[in-house]
GROMACS .gro file of C-alpha atoms in nm:
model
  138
    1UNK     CA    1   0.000   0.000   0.000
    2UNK     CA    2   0.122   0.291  -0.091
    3UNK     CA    3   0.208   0.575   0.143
    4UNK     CA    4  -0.129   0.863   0.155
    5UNK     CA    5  -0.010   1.213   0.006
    6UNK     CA    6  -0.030   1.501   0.279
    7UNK     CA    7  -0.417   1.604   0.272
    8UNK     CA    8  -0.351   2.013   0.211
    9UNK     CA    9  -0.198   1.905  -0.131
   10UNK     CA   10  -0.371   2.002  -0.460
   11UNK     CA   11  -0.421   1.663  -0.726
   12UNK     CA   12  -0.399   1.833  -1.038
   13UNK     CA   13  -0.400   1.632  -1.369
   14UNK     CA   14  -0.082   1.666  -1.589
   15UNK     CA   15  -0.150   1.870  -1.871
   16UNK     CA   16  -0.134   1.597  -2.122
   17UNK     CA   17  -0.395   1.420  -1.992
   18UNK     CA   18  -0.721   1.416  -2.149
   19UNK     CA   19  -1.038   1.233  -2.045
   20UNK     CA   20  -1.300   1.113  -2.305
   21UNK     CA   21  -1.671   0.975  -2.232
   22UNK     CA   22  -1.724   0.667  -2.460
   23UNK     CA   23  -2.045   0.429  -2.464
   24UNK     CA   24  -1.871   0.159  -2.293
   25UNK     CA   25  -1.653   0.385  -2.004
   26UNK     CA   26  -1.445   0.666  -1.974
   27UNK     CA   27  -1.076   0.690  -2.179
   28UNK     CA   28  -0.831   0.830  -2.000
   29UNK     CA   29  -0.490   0.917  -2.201
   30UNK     CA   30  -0.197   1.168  -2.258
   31UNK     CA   31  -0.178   1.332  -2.596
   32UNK     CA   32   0.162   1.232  -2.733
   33UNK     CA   33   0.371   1.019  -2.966
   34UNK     CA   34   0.199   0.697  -2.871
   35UNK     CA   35  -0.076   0.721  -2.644
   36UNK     CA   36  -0.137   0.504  -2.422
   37UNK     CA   37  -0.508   0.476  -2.256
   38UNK     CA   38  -0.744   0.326  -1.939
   39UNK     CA   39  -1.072   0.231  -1.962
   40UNK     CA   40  -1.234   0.324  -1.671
   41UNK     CA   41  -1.570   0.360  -1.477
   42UNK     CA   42  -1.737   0.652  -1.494
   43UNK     CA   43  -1.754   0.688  -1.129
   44UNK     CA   44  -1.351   0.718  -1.084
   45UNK     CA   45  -1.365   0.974  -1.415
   46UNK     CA   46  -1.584   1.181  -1.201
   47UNK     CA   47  -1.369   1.197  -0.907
   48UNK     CA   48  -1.076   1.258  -1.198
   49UNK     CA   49  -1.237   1.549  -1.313
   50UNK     CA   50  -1.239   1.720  -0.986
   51UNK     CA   51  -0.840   1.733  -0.967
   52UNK     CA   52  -0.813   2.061  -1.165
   53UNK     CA   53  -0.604   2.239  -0.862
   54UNK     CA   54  -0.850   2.431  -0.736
   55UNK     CA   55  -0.901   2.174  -0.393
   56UNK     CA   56  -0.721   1.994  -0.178
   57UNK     CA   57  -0.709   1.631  -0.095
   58UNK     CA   58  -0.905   1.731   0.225
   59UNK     CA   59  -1.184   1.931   0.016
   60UNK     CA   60  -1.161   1.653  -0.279
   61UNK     CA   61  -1.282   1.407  -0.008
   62UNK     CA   62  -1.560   1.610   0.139
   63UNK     CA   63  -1.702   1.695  -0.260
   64UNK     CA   64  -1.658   1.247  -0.316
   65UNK     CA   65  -1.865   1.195  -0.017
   66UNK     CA   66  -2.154   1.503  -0.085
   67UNK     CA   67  -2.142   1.365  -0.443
   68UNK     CA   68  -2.210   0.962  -0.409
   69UNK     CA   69  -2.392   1.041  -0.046
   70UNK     CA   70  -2.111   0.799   0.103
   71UNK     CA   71  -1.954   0.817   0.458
   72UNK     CA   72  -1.635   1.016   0.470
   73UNK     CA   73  -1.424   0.718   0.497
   74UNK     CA   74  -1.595   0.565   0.166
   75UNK     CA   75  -1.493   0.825  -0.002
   76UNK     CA   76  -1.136   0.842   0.117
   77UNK     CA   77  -1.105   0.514   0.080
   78UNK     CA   78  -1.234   0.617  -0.294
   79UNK     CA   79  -1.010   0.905  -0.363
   80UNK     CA   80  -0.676   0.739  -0.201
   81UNK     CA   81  -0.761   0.429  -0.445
   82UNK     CA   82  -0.801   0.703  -0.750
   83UNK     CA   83  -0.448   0.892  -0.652
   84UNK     CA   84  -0.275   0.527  -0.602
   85UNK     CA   85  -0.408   0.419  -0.961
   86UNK     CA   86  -0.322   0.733  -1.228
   87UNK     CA   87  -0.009   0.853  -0.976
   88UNK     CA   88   0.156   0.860  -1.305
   89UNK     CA   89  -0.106   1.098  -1.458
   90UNK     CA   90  -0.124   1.335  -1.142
   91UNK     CA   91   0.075   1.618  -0.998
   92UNK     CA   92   0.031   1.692  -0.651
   93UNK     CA   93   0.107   2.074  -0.580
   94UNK     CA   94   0.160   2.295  -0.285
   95UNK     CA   95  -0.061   2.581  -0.354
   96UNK     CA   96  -0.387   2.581  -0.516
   97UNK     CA   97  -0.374   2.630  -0.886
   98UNK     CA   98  -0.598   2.808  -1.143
   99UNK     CA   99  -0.756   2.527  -1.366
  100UNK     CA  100  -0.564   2.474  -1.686
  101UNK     CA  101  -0.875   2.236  -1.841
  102UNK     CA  102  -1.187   2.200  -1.650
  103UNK     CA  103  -1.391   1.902  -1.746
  104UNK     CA  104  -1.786   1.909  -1.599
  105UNK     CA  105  -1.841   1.581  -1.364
  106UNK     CA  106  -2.179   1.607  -1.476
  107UNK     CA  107  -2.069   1.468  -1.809
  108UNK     CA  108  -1.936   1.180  -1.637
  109UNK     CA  109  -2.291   1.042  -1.481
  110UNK     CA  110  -2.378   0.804  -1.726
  111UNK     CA  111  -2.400   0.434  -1.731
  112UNK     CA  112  -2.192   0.268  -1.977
  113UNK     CA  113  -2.321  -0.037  -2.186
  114UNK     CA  114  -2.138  -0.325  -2.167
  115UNK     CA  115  -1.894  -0.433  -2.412
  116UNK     CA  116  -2.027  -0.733  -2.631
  117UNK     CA  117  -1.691  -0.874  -2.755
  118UNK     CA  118  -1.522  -0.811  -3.046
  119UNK     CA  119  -1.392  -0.464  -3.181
  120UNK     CA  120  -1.484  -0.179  -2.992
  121UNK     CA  121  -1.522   0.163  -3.206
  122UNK     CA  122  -1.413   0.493  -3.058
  123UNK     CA  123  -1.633   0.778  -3.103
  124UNK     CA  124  -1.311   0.963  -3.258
  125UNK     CA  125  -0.963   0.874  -3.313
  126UNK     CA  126  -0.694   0.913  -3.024
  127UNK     CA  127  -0.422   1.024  -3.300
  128UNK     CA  128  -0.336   1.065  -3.664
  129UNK     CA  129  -0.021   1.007  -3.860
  130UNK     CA  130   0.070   1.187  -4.144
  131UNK     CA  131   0.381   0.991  -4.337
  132UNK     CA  132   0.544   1.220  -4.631
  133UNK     CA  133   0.706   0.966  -4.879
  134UNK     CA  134   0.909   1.083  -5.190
  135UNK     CA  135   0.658   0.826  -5.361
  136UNK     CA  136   0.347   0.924  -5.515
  137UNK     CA  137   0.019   0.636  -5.597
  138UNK     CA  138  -0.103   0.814  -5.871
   0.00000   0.00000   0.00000
């Protein structure tokens, strides 16, 4: 188990990190060369959303609980499990920030279908590659 981060310290998501509502969960990725991405459950994209900066751990906890009307320790127990997971995706700084992207949580209540099997289809791409050649098709 890892150790707990200091409760007065502000979760902000790196600035590469994007989160994208899909039919079957929530993407979570960084924009880059070769992204990688996390499906996850919408409930854990909510509590993602809310780590703009702006609140502390503390705060974050208190919002979790009001939110999913769970005790206080549910919702630690839920935040402390979010921070542990996407460490890698997370900064944790000592002052409150001013939000570089704000996503709604709102967007985030949904229920996801499940997936069926097979390949699933993204409602848009995560990247594009453009390759210049000296060789033309036509």
């Amino acid at each position: 188990m890892k150790e707990q981060p200091p409760p007065l310290f502000f979760p902000v998501l790196r600035k590469e990190v994007r989160l994208r509502k899909e039919e079957f969960g929530v993407l979570v990725y960084e924009v880059g060369e070769r992204p990688e991405f996390r499906v996850v459950s919408p409930s854990k994209a909510v509590i993602l959303s809310l780590m703009d900066g702006s609140t502390n751990i503390e705060e974050l906890k208190e919002a979790v609980a009001y939110i999913f009307d769970s005790t206080k320790e549910e919702a630690e127990e839920a935040v402390n499990s979010v921070l542990n997971e996407f460490s890698d995706l997370i900064e944790l700084r000592k002052e409150r920030q001013t939000p570089r992207r704000r996503y709604n949580p709102q967007e985030f209540v949904y229920k996801p279908k499940k997936h069926e099997g097979g390949l699933i289809r993204y409602s848009a791409p995560l990247r594009m590659a453009l390759v210049l050649t000296r060789r033309c098709p036509l």
